[in-house]
Coordinates of C-alpha atoms and ligand atoms in Angstrom, one line a residue:
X1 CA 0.0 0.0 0.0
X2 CA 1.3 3.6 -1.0
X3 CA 0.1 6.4 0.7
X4 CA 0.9 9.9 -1.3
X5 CA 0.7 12.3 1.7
X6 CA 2.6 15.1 0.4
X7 CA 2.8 17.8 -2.5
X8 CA 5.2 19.8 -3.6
X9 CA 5.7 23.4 -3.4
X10 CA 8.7 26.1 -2.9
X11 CA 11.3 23.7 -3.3
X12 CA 9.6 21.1 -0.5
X13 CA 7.5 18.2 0.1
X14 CA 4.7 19.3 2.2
X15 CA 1.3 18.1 4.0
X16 CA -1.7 19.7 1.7
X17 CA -4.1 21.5 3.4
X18 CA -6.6 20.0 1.6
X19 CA -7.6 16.4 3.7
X20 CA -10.1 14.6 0.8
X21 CA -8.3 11.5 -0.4
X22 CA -8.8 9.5 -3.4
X23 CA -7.8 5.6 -3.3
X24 CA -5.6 4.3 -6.1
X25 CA -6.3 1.1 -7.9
X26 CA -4.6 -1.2 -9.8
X27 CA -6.5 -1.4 -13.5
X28 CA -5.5 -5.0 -14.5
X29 CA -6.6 -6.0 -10.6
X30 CA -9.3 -4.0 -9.4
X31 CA -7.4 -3.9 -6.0
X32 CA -6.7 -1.0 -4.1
X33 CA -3.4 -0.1 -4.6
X34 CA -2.9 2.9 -2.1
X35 CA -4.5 6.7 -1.5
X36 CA -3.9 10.4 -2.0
X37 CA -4.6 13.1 -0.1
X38 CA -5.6 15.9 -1.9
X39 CA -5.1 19.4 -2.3
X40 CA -7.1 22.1 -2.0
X41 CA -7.5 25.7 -3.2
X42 CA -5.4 27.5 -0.4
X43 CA -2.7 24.8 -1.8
X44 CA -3.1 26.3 -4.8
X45 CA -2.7 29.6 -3.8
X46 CA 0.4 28.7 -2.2
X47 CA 2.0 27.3 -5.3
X48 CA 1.2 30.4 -7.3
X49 CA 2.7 32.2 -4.6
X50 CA 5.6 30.8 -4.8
X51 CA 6.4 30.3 -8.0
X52 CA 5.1 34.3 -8.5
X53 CA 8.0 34.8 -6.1
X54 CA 10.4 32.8 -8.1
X55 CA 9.4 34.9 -11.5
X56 CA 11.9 37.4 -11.7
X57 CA 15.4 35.9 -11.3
X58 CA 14.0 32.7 -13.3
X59 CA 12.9 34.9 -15.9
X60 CA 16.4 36.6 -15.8
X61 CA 18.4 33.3 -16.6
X62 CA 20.4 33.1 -19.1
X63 CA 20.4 30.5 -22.0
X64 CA 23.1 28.4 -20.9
X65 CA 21.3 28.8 -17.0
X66 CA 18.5 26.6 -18.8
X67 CA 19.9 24.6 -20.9
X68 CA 21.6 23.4 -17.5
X69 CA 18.7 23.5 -15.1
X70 CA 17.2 21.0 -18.5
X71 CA 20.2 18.7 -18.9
X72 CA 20.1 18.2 -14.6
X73 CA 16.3 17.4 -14.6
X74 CA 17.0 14.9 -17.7
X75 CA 19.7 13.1 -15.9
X76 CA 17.1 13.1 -12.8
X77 CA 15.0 10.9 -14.7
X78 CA 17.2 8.5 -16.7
X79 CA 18.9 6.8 -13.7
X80 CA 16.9 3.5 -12.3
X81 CA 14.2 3.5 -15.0
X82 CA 12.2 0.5 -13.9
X83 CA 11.4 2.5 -11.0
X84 CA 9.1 4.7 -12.8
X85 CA 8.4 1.5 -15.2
X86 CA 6.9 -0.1 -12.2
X87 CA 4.9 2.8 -10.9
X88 CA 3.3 3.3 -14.5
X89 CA 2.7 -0.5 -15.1
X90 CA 1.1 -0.5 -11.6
X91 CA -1.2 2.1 -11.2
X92 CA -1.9 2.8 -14.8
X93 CA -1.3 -0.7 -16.6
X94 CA 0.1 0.3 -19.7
X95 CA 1.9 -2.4 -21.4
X96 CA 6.2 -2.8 -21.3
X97 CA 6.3 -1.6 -24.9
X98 CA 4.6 1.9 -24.2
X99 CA 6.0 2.2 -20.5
X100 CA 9.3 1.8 -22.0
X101 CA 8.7 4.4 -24.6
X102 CA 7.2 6.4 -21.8
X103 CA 10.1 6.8 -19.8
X104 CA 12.8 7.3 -22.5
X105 CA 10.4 10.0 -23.7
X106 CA 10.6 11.6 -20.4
X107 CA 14.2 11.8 -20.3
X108 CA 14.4 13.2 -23.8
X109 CA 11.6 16.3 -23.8
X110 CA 14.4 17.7 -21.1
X111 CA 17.3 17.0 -23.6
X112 CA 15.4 18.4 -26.5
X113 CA 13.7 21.4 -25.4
X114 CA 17.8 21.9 -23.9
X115 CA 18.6 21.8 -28.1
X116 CA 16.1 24.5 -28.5
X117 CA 17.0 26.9 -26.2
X118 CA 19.9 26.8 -27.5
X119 CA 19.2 27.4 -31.0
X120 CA 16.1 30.1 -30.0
X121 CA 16.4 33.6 -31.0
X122 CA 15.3 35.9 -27.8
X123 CA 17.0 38.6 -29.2
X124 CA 15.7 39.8 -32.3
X125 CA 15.4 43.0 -34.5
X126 CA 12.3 44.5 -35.9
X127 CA 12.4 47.4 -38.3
X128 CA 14.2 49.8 -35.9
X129 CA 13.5 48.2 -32.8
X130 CA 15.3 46.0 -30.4
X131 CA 13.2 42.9 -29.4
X132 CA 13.5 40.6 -26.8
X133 CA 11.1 37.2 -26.4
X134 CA 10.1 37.5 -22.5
X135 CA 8.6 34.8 -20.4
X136 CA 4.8 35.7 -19.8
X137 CA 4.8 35.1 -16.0
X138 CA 3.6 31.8 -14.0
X139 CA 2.5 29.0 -16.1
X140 CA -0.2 26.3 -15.0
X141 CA 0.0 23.2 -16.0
X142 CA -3.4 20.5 -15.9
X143 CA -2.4 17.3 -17.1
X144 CA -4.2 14.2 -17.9
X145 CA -3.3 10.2 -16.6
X146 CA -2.6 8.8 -19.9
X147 CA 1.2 9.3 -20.1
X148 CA 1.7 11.2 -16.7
X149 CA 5.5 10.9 -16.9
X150 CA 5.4 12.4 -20.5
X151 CA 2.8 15.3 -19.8
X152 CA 4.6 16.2 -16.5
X153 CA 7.7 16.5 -18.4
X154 CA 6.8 18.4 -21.5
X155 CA 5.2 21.1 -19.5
X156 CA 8.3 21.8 -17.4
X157 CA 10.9 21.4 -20.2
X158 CA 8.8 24.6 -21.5
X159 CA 8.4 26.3 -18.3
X160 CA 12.0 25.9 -17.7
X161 CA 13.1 27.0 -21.7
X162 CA 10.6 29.8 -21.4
X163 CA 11.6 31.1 -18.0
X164 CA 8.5 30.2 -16.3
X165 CA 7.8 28.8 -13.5
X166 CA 5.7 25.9 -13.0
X167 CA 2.6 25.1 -10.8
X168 CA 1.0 21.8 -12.1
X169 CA -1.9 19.5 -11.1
X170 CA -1.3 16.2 -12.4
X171 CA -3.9 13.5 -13.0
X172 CA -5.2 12.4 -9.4
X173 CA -5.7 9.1 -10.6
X174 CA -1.6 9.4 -11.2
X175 CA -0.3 10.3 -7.8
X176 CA 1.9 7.5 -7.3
X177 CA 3.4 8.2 -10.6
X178 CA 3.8 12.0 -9.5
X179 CA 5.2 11.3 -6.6
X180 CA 8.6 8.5 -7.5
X181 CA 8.9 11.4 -10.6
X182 CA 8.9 14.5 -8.7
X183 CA 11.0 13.0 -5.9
X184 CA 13.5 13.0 -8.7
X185 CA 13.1 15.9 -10.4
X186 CA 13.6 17.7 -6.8
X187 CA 16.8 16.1 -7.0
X188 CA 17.9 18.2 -9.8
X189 CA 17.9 21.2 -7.6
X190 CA 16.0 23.7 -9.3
X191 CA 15.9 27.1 -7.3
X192 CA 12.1 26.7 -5.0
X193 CA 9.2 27.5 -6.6
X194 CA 10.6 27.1 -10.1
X195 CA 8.1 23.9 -9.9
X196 CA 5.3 23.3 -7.6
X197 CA 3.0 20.1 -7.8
X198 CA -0.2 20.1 -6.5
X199 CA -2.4 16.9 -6.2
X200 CA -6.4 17.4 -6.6
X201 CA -9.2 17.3 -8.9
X202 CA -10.1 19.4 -11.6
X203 CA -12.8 20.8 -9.7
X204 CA -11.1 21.8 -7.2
X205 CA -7.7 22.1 -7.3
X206 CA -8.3 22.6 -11.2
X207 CA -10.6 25.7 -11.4
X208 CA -8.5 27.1 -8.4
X209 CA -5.4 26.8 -11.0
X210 CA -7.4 28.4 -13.7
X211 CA -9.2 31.2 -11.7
X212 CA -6.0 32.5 -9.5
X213 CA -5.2 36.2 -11.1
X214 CA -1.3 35.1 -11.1
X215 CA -1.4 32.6 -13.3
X216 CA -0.5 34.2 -16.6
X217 CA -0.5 31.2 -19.1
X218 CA -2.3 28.0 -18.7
X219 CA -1.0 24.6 -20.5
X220 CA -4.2 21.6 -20.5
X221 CA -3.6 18.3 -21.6
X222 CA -6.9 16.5 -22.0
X223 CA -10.4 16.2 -22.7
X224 CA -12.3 18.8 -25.0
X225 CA -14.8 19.1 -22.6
X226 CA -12.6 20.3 -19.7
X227 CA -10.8 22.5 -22.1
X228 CA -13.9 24.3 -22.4
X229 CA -14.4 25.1 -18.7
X230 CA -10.8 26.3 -18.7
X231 CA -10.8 28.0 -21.4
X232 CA -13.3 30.1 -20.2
X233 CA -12.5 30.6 -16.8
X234 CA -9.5 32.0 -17.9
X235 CA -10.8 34.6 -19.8
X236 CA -11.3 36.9 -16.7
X237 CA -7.5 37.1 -16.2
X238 CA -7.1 37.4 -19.5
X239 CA -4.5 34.1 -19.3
X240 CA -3.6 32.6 -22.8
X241 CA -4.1 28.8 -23.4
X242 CA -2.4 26.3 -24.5
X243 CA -4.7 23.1 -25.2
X244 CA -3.9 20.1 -26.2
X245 CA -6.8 17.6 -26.8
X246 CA -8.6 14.9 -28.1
X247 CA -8.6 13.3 -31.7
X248 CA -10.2 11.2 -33.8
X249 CA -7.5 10.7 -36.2
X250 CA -7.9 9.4 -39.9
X251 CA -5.5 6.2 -41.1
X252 CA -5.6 6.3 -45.2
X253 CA -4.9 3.1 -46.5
X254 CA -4.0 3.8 -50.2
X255 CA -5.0 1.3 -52.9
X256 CA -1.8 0.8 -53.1
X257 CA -0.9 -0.3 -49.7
X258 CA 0.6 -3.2 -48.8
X259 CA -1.0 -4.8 -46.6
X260 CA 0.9 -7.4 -44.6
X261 CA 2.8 -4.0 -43.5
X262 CA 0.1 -2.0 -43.8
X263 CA -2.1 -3.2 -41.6
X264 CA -0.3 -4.0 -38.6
X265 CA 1.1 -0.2 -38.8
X266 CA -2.6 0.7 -39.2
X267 CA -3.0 -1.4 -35.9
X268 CA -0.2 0.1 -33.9
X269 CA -1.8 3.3 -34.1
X270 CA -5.5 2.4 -33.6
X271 CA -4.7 0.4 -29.8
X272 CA -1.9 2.7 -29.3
X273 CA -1.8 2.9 -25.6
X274 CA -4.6 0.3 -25.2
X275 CA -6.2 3.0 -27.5
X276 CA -6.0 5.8 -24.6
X277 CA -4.6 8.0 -26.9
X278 CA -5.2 11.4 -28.1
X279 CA -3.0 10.1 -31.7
X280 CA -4.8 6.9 -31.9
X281 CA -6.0 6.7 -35.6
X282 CA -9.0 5.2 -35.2
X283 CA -10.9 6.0 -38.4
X284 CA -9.6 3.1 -40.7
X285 CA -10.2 4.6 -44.2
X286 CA -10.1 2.1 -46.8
X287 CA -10.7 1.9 -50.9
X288 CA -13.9 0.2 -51.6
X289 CA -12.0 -2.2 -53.9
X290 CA -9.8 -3.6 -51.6
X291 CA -12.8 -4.0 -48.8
X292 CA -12.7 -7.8 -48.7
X293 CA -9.6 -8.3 -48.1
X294 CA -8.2 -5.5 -46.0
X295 CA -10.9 -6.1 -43.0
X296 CA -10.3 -10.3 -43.3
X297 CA -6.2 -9.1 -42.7
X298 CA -7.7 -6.1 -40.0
X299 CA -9.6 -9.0 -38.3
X300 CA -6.9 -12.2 -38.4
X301 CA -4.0 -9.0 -37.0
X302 CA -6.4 -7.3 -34.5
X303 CA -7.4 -11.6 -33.0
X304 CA -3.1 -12.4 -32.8
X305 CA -2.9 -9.1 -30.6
X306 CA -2.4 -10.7 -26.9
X307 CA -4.7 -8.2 -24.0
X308 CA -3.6 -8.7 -20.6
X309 CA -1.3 -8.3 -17.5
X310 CA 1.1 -5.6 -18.6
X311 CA 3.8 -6.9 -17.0
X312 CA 3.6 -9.7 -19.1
X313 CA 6.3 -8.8 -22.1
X314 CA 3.9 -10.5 -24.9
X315 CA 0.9 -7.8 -24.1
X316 CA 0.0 -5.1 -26.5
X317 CA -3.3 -4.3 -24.7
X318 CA -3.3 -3.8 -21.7
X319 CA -6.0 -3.0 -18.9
X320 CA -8.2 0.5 -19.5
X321 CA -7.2 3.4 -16.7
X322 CA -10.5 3.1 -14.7
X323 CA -13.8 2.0 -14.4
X324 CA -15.2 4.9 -15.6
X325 CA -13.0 4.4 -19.3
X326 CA -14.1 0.4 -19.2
X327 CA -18.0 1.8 -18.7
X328 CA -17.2 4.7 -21.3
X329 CA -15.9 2.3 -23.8
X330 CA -18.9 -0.3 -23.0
X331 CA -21.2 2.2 -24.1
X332 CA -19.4 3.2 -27.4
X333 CA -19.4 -0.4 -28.3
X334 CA -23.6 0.1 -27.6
X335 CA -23.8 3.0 -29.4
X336 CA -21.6 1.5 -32.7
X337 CA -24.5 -1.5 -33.0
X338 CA -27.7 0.8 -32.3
X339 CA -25.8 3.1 -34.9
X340 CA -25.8 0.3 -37.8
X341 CA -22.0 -0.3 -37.4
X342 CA -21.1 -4.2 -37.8
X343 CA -18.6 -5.9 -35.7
X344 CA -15.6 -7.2 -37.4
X345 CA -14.1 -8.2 -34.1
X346 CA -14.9 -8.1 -30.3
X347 CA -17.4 -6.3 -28.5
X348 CA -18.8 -6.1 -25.5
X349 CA -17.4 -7.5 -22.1
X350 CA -13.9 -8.7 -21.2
X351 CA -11.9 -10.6 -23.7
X352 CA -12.0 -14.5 -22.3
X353 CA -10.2 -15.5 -20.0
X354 CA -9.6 -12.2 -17.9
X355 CA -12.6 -12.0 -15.6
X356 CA -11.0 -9.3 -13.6
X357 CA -9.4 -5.5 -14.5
X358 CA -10.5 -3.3 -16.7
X359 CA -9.8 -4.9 -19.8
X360 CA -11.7 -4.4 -23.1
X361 CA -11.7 -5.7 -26.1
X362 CA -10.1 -5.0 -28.9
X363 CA -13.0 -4.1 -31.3
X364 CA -13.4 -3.2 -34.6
X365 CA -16.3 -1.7 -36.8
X366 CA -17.5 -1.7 -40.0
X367 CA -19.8 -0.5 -42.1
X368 CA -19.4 2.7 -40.5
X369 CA -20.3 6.3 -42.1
X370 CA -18.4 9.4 -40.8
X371 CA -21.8 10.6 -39.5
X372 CA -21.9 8.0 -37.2
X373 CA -21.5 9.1 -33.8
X374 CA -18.8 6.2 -33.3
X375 CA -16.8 7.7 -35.8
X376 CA -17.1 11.5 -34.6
X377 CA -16.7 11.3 -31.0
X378 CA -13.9 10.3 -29.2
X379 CA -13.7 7.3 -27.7
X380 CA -10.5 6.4 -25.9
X381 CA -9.9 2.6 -25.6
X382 CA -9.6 0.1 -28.2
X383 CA -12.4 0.2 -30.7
X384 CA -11.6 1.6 -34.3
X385 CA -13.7 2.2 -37.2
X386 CA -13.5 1.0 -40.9
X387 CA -15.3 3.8 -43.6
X388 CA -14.6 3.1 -47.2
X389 CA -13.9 5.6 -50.1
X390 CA -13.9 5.6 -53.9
X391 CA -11.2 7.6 -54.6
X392 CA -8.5 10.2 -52.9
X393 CA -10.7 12.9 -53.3
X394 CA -13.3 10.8 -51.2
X395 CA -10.9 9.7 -48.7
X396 CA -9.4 13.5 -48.1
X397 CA -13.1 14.8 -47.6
X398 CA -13.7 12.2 -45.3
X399 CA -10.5 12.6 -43.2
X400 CA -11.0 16.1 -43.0
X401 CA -14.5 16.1 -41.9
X402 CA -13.9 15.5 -38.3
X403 CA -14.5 18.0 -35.5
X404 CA -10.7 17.0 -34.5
X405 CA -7.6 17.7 -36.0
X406 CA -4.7 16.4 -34.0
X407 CA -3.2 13.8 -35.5
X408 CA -3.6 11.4 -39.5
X409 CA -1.9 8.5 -41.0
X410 CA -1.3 7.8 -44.2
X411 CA 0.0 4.4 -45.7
X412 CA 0.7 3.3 -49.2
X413 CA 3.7 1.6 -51.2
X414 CA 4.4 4.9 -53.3
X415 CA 5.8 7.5 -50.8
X416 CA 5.4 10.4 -53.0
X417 CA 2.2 9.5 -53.6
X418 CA 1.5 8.8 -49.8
X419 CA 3.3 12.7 -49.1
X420 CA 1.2 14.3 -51.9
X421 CA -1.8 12.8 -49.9
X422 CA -0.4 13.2 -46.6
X423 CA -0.6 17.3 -47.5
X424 CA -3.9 17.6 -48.3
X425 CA -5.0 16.4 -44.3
X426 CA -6.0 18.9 -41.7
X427 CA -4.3 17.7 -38.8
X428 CA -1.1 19.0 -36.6
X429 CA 0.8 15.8 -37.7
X430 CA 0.4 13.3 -40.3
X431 CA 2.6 10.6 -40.0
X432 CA 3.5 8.8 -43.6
X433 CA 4.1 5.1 -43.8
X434 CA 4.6 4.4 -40.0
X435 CA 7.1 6.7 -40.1
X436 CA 9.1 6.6 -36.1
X437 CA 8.5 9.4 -33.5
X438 CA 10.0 12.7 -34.3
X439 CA 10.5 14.2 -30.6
X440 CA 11.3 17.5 -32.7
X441 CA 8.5 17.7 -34.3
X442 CA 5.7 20.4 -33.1
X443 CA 2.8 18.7 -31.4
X444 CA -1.0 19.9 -31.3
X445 CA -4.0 20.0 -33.4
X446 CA -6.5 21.9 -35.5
X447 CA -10.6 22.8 -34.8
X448 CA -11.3 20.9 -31.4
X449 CA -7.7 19.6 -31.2
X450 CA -7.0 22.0 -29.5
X451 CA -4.7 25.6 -29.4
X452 CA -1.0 26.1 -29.8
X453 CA 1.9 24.0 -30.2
X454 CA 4.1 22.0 -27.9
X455 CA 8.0 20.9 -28.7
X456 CA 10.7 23.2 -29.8
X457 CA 10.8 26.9 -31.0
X458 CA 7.3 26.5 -31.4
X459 CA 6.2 25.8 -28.1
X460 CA 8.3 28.2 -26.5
X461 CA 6.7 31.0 -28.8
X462 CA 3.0 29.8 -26.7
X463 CA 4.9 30.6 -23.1
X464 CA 6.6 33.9 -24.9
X465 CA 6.0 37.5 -25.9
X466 CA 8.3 40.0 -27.9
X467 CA 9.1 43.4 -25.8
X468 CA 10.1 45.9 -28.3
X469 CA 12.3 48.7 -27.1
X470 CA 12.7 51.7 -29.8
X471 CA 15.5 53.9 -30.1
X472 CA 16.1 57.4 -32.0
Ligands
NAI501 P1 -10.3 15.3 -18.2 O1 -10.0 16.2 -19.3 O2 -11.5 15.6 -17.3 O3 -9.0 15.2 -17.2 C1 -7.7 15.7 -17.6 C2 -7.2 16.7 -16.5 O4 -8.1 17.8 -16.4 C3 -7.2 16.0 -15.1 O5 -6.0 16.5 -14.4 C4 -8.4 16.5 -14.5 O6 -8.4 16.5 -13.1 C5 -8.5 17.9 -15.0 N1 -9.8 18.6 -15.0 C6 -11.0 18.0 -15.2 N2 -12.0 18.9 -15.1 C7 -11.4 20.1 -14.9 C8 -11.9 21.4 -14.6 N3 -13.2 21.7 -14.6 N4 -11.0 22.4 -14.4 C9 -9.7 22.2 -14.4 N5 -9.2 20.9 -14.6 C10 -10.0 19.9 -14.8 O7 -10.4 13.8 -18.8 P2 -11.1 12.5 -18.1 O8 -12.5 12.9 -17.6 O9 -10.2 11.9 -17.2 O10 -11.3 11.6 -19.4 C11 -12.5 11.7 -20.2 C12 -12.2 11.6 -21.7 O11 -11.4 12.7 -22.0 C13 -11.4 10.4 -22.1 O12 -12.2 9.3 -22.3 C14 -10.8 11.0 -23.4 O13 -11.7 10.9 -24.5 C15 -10.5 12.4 -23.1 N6 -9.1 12.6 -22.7 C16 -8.2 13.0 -23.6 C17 -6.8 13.0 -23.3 C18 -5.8 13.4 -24.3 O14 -4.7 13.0 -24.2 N7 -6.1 14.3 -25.2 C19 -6.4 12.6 -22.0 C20 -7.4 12.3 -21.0 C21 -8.7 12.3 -21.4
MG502 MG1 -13.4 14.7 -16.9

């Protein structure tokens, strides 16, 4: 049992004032795993004072002040990695493949966002004047439990490159993860208040982040829907947002595609994270002609793919986060056959065999229009949808008519062909012929995708603005 008593502000771990507490569960056992205690509003207010009080000489640092404060927290979080692959696999239950990924990702969002300060241009000439990219003030950070490591991360690599300091309220469902990663990232010795982590809901300990009149920038990771309430609670102090949110992204098969590659790329992206992820392309679109045969090969792939304990090597799918996800994702599945949609694979229920945890499975549609609600919405666990099209004009129109735009795939034999198509989608990143992770490349999405970039000199421009000084 693990008991997260303590949060972390001005440069210590402290008892919250808040005294709610939230127990933690193990997803692939249903048992309770530990607690949290909570924070509260006044906790919040104490974060923001802090880091308000940390503002000037952080803002005042000089690149190569960064780029070491950066390269200390990365080193923070490479040594003993099974430590934080044990508190992921444990309270979250994502599989070795993406806890690995997970963790190595951590470690390199420092080194990166290190590469761009260095190569970002603060100081900069406009017509006559002299310009200088300042920080914007305290940033707050809302994260989501899907890749707590990786979220935690990002959002104080760019608080550190931007000069900002940091108040952040993880995932509650995460706190065990928060607290064996922010025990190390104390250890890199930041000056107090440069990052302050405050346990709680959204709520709570959210809306007290988003309506406290020092908080000059805020950074969500998450659902639409709570981007909303942010968004506009932060009008008031006229904050700027950063939003990164859901998807529903588009997978193009081309007719040219082939498929014994094809489709288990397709596949890697659609139960990406046991299919908890904002990237997951999960609108399979495919050319009529090929129909037959790309859904026998979607079905035969999608029935090899083992779900179960994520400690066991083996497992792609693991357990879903909560409950509430398994119940979410029950109901999708509903909703897909009183919508018309025909089951390829799966369903509802656990996959046999595992009568307890949160598993799903993995399930896939067909006969699905894009005006379905299973193919508009998004649904977050493992359950993808096959449209078809007649032509690339067809499949553009349909992979563009989404309310998201975060994230498209396209795959195809002739890459010039797949880049030609790969230009015409509406989405923050397309990804052509399962091409690897670019941890350079800008991050973020179009319409209900969200606002703003993360990663590089791009997502330091969200946390910055230009002072001009002018001269005779
Ligand atoms: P959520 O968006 O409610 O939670 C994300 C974070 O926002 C958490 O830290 C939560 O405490 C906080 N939050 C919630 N309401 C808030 C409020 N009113 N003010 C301030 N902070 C608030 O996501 P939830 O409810 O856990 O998941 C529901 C669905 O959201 C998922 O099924 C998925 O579709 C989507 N989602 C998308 C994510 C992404 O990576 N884009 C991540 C998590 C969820
Ligand atoms: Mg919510």
């Amino acid at each position: 049992m693990r008991n997260v008593e303590q949060i972390y502000i001005n440069g210590e771990f402290i008892e919250p004032r808040g005294t709610e507490r939230l127990d933690l569960i193990n997803p692939a056992t249903e048992e309770k795993i530990g607690s949290v205690r909570l924070g509260n509003a006044e906790d919040v207010a104490a974060a923001v004072k802090a880091g308000k009080k940390a503002f000037p000489e952080l803002a005042q640092t000089s690149k190569a002040e960064r780029v070491d404060m950066l390269l200390s927290l990365r080193d923070a979080v490479t040594a003993n990695p099974e430590e934080l692959i044990d508190a992921m696999t444990e309270e979250y239950g994502a599989p070795s493949y993406f806890t690995a990924f997970s963790v190595q990702n951590t470690a390199s969002v420092f080194e990166v966002m290190a590469e761009t300060v260095e190569n970002y241009d603060f100081d900069r000439t406009a017509g006559r004047s002299a310009i200088r990219m300042l920080p914007r003030g305290v940033l707050a950070a809302i994260t989501p439990w899907n890749s707590n490591f990786g979220f935690i991360a990002t959002k104080l690599a760019h608080a550190i490159g931007s000069g900002s300091p940091l108040v952040i309220k993880p995932a509650e469902q995460s706190a065990i993860q928060t607290e064996v990663l922010v025990k190390r990232l104390h250890k890199a010795g930041l000056p107090a208040g440069v990052l302050n982590v405050v346990n709680g809901t959204g709520p709570v300990v959210g809306a007290a982040i988003t309506s406290n009149p020092d908080v000059a920038t805020i950074s969500f990771t998450g659902s639409t829907q709570a981007a909303k309430i942010i968004q506009r609670a932060a009008i008031d102090g006229m904050k700027r947002v950063i939003l990164e949110l859901g998807g529903k992204a588009p997978t193009v098969l081309l007719p040219d595609a082939e498929l014994d590659k094809a489709i288990p790329i397709a596949l890697m992206s659609g139960f990406a994270n046991s299919g908890q992820a904002c990237v997951a392309g999960t609108r399979i679109l495919a050319p009529r002609s090929r129909m037959a045969e790309i859904c026998e090969k979607l079905k035969i792939e999608t029935e090899k793919l083992r779900v179960g304990d994520p400690r066991d090597p083996e497992v792609r799918i693991g357990p879903l986060a909560s409950q509430a996800q398994w119940e979410r994702i029950q109901s999708y599945i509903r909703l897909g056959l009183d919508e018309g949609a025909v089951l390829l694979t799966g369903g509802e229920g656990r996959p046999e065999g595992l009568e307890r945890g949160w598993f799903a499975r993995p399930t896939i549609f067909t006969n699905v229009t894009n005006n379905m609600r299973v193919a508009r919405e998004e649904i977050f666990g493992p359950v993808l949808c096959v449209l078809s099209y007649e032509d690339e004009n067809e499949a553009v129109e349909i992979a563009n008519d989404s309310d998201y735009g975060l994230q498209a795939y396209v795959l195809g034999i002739d890459a010039d062909r797949a880049t030609r198509l790969a230009e015409r989608l509406i989405a923050g990143r397309v990804v052509v012929n399962g091409a690897p992770h670019d941890p350079r490349a800008p991050f973020g999405g179009f319409k209900q995708s969200g606002i703003g970039r993360e990663i590089g000199a791009f997502g330091l421009d969200g946390l910055l603005e230009p002072r001009a000084v002018l001269t005779p």
